[in-house]
mmCIF file of C-alpha atoms and ligand atoms in Angstrom:
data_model
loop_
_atom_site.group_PDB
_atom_site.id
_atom_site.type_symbol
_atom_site.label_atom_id
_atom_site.label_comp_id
_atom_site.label_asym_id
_atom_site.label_seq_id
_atom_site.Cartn_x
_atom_site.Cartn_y
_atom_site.Cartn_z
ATOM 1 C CA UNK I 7 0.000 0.000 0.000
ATOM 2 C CA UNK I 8 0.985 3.221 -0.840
ATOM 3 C CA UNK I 9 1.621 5.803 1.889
ATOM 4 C CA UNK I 10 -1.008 7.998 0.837
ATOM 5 C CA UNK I 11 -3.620 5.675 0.108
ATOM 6 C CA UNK I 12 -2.753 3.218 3.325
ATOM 7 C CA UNK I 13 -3.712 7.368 5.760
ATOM 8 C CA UNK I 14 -6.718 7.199 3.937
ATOM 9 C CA UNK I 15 -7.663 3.404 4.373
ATOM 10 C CA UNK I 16 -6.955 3.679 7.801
ATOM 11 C CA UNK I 17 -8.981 6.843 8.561
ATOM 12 C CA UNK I 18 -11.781 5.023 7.215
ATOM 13 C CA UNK I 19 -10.900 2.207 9.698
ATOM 14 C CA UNK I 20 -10.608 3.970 12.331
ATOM 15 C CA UNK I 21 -14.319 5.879 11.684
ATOM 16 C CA UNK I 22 -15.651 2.829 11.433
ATOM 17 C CA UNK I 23 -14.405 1.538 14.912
ATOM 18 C CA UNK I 24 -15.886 4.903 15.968
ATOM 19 C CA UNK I 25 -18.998 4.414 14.605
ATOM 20 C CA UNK I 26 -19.157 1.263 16.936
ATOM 21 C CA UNK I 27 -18.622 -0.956 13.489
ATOM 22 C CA UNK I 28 -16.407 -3.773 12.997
ATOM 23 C CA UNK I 29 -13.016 -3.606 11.276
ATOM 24 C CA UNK I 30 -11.177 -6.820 10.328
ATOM 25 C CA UNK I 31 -7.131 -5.891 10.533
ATOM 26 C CA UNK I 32 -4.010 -7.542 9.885
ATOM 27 C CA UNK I 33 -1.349 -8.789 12.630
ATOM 28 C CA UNK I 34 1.995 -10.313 12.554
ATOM 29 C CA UNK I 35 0.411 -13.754 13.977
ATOM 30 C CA UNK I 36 -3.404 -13.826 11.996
ATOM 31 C CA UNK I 37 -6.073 -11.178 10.988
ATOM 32 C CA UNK I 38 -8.060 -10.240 13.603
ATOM 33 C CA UNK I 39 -11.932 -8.931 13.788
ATOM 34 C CA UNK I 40 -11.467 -5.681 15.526
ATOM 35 C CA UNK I 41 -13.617 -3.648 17.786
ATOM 36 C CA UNK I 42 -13.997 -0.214 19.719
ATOM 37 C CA UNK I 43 -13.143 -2.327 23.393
ATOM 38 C CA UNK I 44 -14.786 0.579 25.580
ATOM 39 C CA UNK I 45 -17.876 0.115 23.498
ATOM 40 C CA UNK I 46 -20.092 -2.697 24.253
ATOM 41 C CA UNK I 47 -22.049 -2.586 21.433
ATOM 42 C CA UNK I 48 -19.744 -2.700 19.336
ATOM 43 C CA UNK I 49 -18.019 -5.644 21.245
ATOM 44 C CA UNK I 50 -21.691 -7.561 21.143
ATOM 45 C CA UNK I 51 -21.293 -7.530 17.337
ATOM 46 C CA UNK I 52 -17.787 -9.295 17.441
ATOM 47 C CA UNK I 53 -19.781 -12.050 19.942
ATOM 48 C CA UNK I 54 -22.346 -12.310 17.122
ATOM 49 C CA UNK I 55 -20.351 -12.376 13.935
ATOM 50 C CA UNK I 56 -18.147 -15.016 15.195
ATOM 51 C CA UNK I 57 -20.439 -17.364 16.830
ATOM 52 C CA UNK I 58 -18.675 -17.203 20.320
ATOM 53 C CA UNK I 59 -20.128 -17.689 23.636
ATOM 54 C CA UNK I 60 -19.743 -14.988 25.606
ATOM 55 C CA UNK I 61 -17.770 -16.345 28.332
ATOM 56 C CA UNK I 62 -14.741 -16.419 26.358
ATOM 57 C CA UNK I 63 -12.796 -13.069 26.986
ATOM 58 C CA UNK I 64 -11.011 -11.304 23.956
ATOM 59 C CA UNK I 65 -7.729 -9.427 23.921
ATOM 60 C CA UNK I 66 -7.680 -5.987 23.846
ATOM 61 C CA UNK I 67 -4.994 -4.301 21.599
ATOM 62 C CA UNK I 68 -2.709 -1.056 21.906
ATOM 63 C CA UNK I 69 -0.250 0.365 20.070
ATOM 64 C CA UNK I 70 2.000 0.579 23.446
ATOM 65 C CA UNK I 71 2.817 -0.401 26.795
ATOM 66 C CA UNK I 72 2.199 3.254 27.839
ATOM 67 C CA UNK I 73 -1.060 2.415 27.203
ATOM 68 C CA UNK I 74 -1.446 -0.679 29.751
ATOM 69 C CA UNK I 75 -2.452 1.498 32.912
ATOM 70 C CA UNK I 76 -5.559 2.048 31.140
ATOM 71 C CA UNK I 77 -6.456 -1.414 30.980
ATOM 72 C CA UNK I 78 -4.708 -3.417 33.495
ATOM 73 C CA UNK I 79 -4.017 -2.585 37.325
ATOM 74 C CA UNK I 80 -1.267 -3.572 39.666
ATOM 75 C CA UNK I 81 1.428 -4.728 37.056
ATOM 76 C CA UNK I 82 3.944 -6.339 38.260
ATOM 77 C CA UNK I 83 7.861 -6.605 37.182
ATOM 78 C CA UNK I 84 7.381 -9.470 35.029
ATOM 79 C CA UNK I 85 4.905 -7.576 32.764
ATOM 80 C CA UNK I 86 6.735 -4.614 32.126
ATOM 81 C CA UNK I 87 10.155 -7.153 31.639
ATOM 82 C CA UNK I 88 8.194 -9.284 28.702
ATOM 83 C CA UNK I 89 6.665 -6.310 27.564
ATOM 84 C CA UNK I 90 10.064 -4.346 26.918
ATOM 85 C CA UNK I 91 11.447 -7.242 25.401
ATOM 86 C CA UNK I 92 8.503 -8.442 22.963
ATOM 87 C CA UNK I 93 6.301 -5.757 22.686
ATOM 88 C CA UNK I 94 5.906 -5.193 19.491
ATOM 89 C CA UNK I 95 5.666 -8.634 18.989
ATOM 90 C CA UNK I 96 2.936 -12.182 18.918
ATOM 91 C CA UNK I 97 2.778 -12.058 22.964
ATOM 92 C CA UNK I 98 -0.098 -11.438 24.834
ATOM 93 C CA UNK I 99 0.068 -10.730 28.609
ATOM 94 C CA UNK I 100 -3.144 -11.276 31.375
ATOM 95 C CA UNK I 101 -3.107 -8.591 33.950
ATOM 96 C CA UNK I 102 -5.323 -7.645 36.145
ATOM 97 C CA UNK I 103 -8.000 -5.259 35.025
ATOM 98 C CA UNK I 104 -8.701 -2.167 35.475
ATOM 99 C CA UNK I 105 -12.005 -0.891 37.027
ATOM 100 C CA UNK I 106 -13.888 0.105 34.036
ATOM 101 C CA UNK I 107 -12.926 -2.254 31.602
ATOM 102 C CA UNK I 108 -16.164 -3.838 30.414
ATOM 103 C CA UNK I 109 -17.161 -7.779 31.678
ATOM 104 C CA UNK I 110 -17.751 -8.877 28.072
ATOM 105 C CA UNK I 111 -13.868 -7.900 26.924
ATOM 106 C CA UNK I 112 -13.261 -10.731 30.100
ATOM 107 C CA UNK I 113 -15.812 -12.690 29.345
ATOM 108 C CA UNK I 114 -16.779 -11.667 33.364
ATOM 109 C CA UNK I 115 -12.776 -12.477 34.592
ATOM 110 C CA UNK I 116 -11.088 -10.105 36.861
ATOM 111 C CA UNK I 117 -7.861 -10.054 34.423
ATOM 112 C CA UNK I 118 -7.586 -8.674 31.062
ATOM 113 C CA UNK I 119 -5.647 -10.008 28.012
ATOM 114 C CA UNK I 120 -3.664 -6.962 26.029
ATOM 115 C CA UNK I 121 -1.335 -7.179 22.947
ATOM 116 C CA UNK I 122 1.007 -4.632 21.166
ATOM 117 C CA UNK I 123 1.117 -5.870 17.799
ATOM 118 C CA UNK I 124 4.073 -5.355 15.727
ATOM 119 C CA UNK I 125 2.121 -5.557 12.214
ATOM 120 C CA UNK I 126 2.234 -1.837 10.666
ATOM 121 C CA UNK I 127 -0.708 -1.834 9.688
ATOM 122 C CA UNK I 128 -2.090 -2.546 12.749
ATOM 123 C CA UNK I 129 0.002 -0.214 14.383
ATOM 124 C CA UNK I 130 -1.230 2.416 11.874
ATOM 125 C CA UNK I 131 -4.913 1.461 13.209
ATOM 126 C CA UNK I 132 -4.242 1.320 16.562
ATOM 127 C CA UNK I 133 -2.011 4.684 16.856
ATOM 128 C CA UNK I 134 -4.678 6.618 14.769
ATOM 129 C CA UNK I 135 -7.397 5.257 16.511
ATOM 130 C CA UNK I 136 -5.914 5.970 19.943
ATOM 131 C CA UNK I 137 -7.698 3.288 22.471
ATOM 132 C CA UNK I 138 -8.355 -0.427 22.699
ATOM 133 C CA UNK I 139 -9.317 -2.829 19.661
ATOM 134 C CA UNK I 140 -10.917 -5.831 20.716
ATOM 135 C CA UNK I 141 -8.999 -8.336 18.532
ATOM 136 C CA UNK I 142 -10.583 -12.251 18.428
ATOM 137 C CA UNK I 143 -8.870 -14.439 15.502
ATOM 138 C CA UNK I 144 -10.941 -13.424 12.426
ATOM 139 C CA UNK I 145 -12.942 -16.958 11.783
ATOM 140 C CA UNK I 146 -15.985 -18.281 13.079
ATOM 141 C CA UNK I 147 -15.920 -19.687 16.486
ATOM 142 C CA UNK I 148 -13.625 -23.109 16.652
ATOM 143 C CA UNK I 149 -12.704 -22.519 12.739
ATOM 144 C CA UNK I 150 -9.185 -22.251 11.432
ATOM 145 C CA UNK I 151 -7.754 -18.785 11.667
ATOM 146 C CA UNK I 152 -7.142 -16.457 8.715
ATOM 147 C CA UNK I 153 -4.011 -15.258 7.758
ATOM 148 C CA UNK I 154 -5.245 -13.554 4.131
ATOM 149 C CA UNK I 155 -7.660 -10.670 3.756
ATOM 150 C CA UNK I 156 -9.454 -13.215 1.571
ATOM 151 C CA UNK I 157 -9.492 -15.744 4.495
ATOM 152 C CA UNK I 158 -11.558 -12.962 6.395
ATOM 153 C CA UNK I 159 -13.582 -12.539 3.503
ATOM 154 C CA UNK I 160 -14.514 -16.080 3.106
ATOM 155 C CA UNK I 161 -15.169 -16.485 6.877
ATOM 156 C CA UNK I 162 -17.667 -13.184 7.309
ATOM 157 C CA UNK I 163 -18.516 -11.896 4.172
ATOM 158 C CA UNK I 164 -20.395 -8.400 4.260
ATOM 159 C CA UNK I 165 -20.896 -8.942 8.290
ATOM 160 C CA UNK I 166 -17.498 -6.811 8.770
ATOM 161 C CA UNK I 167 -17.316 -3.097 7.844
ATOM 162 C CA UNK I 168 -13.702 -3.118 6.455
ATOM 163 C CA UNK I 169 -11.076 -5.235 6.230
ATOM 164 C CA UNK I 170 -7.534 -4.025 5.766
ATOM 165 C CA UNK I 171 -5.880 -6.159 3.457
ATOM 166 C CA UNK I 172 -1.925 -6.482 5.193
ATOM 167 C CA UNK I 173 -1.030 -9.336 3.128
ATOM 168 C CA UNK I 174 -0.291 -12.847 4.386
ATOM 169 C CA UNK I 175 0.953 -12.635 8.498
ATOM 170 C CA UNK I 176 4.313 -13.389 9.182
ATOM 171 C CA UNK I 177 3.954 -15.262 12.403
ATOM 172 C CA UNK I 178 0.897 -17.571 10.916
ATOM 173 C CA UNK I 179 0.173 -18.603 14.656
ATOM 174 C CA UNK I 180 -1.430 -17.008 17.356
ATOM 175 C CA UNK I 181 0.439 -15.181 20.115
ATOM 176 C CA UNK I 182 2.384 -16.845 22.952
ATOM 177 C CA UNK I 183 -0.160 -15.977 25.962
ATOM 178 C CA UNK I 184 1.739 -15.478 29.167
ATOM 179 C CA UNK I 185 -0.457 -15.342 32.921
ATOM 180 C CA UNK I 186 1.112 -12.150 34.651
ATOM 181 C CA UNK I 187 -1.682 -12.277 37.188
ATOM 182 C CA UNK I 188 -0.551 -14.323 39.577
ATOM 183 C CA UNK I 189 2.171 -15.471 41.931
ATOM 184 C CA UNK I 190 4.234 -16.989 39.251
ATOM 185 C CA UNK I 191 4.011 -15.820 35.657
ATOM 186 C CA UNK I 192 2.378 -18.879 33.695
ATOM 187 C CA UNK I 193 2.189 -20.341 30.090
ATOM 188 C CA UNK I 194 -1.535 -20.217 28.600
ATOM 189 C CA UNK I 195 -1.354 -20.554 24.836
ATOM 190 C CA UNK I 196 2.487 -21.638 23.173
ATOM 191 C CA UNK I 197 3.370 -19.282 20.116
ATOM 192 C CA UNK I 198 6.183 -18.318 18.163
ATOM 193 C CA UNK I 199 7.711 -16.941 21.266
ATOM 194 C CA UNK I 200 8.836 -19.910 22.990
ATOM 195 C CA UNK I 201 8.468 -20.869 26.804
ATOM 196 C CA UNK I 202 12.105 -21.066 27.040
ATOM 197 C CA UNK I 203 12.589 -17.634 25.794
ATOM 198 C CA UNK I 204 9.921 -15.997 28.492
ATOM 199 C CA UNK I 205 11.794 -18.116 31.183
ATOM 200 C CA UNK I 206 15.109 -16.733 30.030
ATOM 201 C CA UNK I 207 13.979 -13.387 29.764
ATOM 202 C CA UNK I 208 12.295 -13.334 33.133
ATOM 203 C CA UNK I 209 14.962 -15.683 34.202
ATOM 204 C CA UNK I 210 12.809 -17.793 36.207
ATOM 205 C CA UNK I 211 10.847 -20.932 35.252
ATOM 206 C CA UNK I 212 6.955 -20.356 33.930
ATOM 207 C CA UNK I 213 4.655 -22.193 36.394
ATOM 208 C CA UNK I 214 1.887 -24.544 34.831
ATOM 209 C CA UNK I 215 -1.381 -23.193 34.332
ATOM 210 C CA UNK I 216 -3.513 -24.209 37.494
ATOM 211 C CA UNK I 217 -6.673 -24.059 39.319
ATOM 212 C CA UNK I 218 -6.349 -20.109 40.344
ATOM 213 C CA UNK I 219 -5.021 -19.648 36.360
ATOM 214 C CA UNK I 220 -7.524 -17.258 34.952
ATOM 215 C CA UNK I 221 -9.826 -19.530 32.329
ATOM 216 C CA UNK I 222 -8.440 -19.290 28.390
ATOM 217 C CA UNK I 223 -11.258 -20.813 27.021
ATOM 218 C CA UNK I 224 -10.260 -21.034 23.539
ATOM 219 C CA UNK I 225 -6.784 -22.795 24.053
ATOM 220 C CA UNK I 226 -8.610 -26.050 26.334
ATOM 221 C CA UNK I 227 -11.224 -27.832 23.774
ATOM 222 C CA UNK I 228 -11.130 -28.813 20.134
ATOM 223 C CA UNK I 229 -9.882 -25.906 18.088
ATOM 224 C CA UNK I 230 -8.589 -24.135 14.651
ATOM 225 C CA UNK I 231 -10.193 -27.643 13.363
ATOM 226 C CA UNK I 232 -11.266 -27.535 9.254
ATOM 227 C CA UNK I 233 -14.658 -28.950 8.576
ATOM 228 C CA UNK I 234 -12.818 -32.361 7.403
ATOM 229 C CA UNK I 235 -11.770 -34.980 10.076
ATOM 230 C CA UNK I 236 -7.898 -34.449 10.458
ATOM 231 C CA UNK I 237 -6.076 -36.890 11.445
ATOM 232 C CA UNK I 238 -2.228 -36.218 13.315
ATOM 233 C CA UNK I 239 -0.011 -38.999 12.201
ATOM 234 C CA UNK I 240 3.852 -40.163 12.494
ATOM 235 C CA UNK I 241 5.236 -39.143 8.975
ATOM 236 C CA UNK I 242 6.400 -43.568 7.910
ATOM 237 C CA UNK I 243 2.885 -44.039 8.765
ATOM 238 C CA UNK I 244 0.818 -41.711 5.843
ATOM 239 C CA UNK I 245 1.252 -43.487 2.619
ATOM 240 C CA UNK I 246 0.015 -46.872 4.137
ATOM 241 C CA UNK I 247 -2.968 -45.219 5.817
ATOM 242 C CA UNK I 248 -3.546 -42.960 2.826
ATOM 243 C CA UNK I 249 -3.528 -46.168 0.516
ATOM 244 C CA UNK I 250 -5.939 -48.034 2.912
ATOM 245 C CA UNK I 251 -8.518 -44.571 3.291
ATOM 246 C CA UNK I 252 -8.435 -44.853 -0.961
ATOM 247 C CA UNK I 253 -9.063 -48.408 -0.837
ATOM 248 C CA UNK I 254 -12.111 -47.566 1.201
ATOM 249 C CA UNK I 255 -13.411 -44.984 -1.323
ATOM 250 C CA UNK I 256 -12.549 -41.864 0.759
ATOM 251 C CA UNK I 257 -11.239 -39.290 -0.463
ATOM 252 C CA UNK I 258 -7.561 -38.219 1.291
ATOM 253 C CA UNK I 259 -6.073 -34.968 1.660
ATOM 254 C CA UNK I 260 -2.361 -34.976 3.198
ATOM 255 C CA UNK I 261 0.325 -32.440 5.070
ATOM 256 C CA UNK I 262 3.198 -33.497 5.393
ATOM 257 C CA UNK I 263 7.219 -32.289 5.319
ATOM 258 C CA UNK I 264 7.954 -34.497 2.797
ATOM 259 C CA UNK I 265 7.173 -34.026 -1.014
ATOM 260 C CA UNK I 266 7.989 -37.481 -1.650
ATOM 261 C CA UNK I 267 4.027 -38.151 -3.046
ATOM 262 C CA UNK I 268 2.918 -41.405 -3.582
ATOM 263 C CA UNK I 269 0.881 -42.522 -6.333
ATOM 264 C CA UNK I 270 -2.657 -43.081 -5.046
ATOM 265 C CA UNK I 271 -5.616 -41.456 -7.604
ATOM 266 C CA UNK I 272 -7.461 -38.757 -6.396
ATOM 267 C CA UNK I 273 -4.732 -37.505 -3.720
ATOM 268 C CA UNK I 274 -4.335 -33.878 -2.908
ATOM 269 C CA UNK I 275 -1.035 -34.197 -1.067
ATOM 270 C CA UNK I 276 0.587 -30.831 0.198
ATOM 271 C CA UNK I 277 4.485 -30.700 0.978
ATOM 272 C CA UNK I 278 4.803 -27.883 3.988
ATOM 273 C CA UNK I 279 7.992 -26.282 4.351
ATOM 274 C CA UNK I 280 10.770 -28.383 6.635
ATOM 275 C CA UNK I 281 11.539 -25.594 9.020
ATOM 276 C CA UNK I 282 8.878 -24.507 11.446
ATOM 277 C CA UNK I 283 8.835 -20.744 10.813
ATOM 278 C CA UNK I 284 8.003 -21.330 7.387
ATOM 279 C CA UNK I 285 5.463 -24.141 8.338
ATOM 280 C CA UNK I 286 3.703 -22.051 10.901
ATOM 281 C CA UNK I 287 3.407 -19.133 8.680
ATOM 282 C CA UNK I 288 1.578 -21.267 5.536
ATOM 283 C CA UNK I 289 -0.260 -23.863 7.951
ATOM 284 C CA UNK I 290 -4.108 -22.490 8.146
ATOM 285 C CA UNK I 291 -3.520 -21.342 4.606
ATOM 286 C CA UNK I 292 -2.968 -25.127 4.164
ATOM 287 C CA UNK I 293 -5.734 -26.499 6.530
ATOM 288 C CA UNK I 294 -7.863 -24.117 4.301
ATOM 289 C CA UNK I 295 -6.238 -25.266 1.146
ATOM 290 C CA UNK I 296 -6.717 -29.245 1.943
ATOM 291 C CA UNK I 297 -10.190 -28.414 3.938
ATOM 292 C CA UNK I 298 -11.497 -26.647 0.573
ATOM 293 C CA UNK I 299 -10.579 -29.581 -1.792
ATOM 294 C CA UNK I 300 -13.640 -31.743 0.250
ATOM 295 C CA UNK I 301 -12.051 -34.600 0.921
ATOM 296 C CA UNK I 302 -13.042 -37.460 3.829
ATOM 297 C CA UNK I 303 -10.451 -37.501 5.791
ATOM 298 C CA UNK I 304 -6.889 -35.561 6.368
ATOM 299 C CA UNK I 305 -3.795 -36.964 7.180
ATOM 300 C CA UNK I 306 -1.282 -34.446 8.978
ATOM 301 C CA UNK I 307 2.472 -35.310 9.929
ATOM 302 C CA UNK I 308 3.102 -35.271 13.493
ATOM 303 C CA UNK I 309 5.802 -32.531 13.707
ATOM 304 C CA UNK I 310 9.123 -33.027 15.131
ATOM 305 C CA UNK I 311 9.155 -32.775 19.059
ATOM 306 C CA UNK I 312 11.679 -29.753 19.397
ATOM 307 C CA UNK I 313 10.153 -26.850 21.265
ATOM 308 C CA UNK I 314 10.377 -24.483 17.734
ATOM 309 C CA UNK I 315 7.436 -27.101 17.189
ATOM 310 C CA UNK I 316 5.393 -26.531 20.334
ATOM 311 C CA UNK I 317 3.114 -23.886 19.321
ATOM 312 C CA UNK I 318 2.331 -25.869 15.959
ATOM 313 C CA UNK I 319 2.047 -29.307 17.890
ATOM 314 C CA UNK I 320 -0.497 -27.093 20.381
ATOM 315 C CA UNK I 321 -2.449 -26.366 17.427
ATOM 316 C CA UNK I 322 -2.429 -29.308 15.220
ATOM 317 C CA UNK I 323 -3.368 -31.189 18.058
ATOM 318 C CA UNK I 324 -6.537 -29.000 18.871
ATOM 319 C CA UNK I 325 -7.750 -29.090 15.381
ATOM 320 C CA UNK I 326 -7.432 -33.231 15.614
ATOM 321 C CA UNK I 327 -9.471 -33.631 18.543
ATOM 322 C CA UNK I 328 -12.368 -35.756 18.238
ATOM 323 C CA UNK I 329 -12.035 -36.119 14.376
ATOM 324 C CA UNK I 330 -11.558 -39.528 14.121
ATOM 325 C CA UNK I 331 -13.010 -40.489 10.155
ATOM 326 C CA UNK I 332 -15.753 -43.573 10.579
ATOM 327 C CA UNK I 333 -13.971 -46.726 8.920
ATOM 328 C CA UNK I 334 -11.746 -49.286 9.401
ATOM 329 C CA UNK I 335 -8.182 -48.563 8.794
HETATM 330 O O1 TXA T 17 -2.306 -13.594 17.947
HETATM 331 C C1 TXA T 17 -3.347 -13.380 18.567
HETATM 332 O O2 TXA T 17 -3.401 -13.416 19.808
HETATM 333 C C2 TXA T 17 -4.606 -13.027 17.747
HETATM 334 C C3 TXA T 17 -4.352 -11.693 17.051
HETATM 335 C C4 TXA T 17 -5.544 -11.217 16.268
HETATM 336 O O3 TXA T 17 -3.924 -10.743 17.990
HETATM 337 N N1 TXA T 17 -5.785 -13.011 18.562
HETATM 338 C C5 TXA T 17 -6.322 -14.136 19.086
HETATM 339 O O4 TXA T 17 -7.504 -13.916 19.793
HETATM 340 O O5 TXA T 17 -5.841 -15.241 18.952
HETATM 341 P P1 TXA T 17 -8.507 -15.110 20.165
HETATM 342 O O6 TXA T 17 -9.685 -14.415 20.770
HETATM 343 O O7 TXA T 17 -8.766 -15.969 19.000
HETATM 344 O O8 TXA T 17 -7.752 -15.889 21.275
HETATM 345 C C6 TXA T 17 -7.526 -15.247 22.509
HETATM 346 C C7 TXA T 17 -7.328 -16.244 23.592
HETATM 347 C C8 TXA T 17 -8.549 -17.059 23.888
HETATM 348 O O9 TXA T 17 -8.155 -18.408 24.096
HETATM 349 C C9 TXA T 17 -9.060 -16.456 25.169
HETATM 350 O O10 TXA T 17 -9.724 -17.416 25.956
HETATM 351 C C10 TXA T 17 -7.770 -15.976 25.825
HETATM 352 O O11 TXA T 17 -7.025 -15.479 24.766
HETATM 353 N N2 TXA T 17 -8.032 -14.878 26.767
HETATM 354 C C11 TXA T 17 -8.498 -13.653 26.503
HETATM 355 N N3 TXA T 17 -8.659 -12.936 27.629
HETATM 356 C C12 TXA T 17 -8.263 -13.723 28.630
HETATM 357 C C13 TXA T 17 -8.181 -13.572 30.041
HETATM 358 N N4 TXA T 17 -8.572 -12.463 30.654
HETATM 359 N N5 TXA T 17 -7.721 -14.614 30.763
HETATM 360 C C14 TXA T 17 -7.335 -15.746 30.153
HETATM 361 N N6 TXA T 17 -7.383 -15.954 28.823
HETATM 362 C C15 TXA T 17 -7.849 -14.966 28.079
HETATM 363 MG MG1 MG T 18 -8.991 -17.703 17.937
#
């Protein structure tokens, strides 16, 4: 986008978010279906285009950590450590909130989730518009995220205002969501930013989520899952069962790191990229891809266990559970 034209797409943006509307916007991790977060209204309509139940809170974005003392209270060391060393970036830190900041932005929680995106285009929007954006992965509830303008297009149609067309995200993934709330800081949703590099930079061990964690709704059920079944299987294991699915008369879509193909009619086989940046940035553009082609079943390759992987394993995972194709195989 041009200079020029991107001040005047934005200042329609950010009308829109004043108008209470909604405004679909790029991030460095996925698009997201932005909202006016001091305006309830306008946060109901987020609720309703997506299809999600109300108890599960949404992240409010900023364009800085100046900004945090307007939605969180009582921020301790460890925030303002992560935040100076990843903000802007794919984390997202729970706080405490502050008094004011409206029960359906946490879902009726006393903590609040905030961001400072590095995208900037999103830090156009959210510097222009000045406040909060309410930012929930642009797809329908328990759908695969988008990580195109067209992905948001596909998923919502005409029920979003605008949508600001950033180009494919870098990240591909969610962010890395990191419980600051509590005694010990604690790992909610792996990203791109690993564990290992919060514990570093804190330089103290992340506790695991517990009781007391605050609730993160969207990162403890089935997840990111395509409309096919999906199978997660070991990579010497997906010829054989994508031979045996054919035999059946099914009709098998495949991920895997390999572009070794074999020769079974009717297969829609997808190499992803070997190294996991790559892989994380083209997966739901993948899941889409194979999802799209209508298939019966699809076969993904477990990836490797090395904790570049975790965030991807997290969500692969999520989008297998209870997916399991009818048939013998
Ligand atoms: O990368 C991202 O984080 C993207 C981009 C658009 O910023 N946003 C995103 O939002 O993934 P969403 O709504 O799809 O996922 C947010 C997750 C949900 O699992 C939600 O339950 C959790 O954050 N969450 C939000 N507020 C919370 C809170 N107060 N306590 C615990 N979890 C919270
Ligand atoms: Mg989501």
């Amino acid at each position: 986008m041009a200079l020029e034209e991107m001040s005047v797409v934005i200042a329609r943006a950010v009308a829109t978010l004043r108008a209470g509307g909604l405004v679909a916007f790029p991030t460095e991790t996925v698009y997201g279906l932005g909202a006016d977060a001091s305006n309830p209204e306008a946060v109901k309509k987020v609720f309703a285009a997506k299809g999600r139940p109300h108890d599960h809170p949404l992240i409010v974005h900023v364009a800085n950590s100046a900004q945090l003392t307007a939605w969180a209270r009582d921020i301790p060391l460890a925030a303002h450590t992560l935040a100076q060393k990843f903000w802007p970036g794919p984390l997202t830190l729970i706080l405490k909130r502050a008094s004011g900041v409206s029960d359906l932005v946490t879902g009726g929680q006393d903590t609040v989730a905030i961001r400072v995106p590095s995208h900037p285009v999103a830090q156009a929007l959210l510097q222009a518009f000045g406040g909060g954006v309410v930012g929930p992965s642009a797809n329908r509830f328990g759908r695969v995220s988008a990580t195109t303008a067209e992905h948001v297009r596909q998923e919502f149609g005409d029920a979003v205002d605008c949508v600001l067309d950033g180009g494919a995200c870098e990240v591909g993934i969610e962010s890395t969501i990191i419980d600051v709330s509590g005694a010990t800081p604690a790992l909610l949703r792996p990203g791109w930013i690993t564990s290992t590099q919060i514990e570093s930079a804190l330089g103290a061990s992340l506790a695991a989520p517990d009781a007391q964690s605050p609730r993160a709704p969207g990162t403890l059920e089935k997840h990111y899952a395509p409309r096919t079944p999906l199978m997660l299987v070991e990579g010497d294991l997906i010829d054989e069962l994508a031979r045996s699915f054919t035999r059946q008369g099914k009709r098998v879509a495949v991920l895997a790191r390999n572009a070794r193909q074999p020769l079974i009619e009717k297969l829609l086989w997808i190499a992803a990229p070997a190294a996991p940046a790559a892989y994380a940035h083209d997966l739901y553009a993948n899941l889409r891809e194979l999802d799209d082609a209508a298939g019966d079943v699809m076969l993904v390759e477990q990836p490797p266990p090395a904790i570049e992987w975790a965030a991807i394993r997290d969500r692969l995972m999520r989008a297998a559970a209870d997916a399991a194709p009818s048939g013998e195989i």
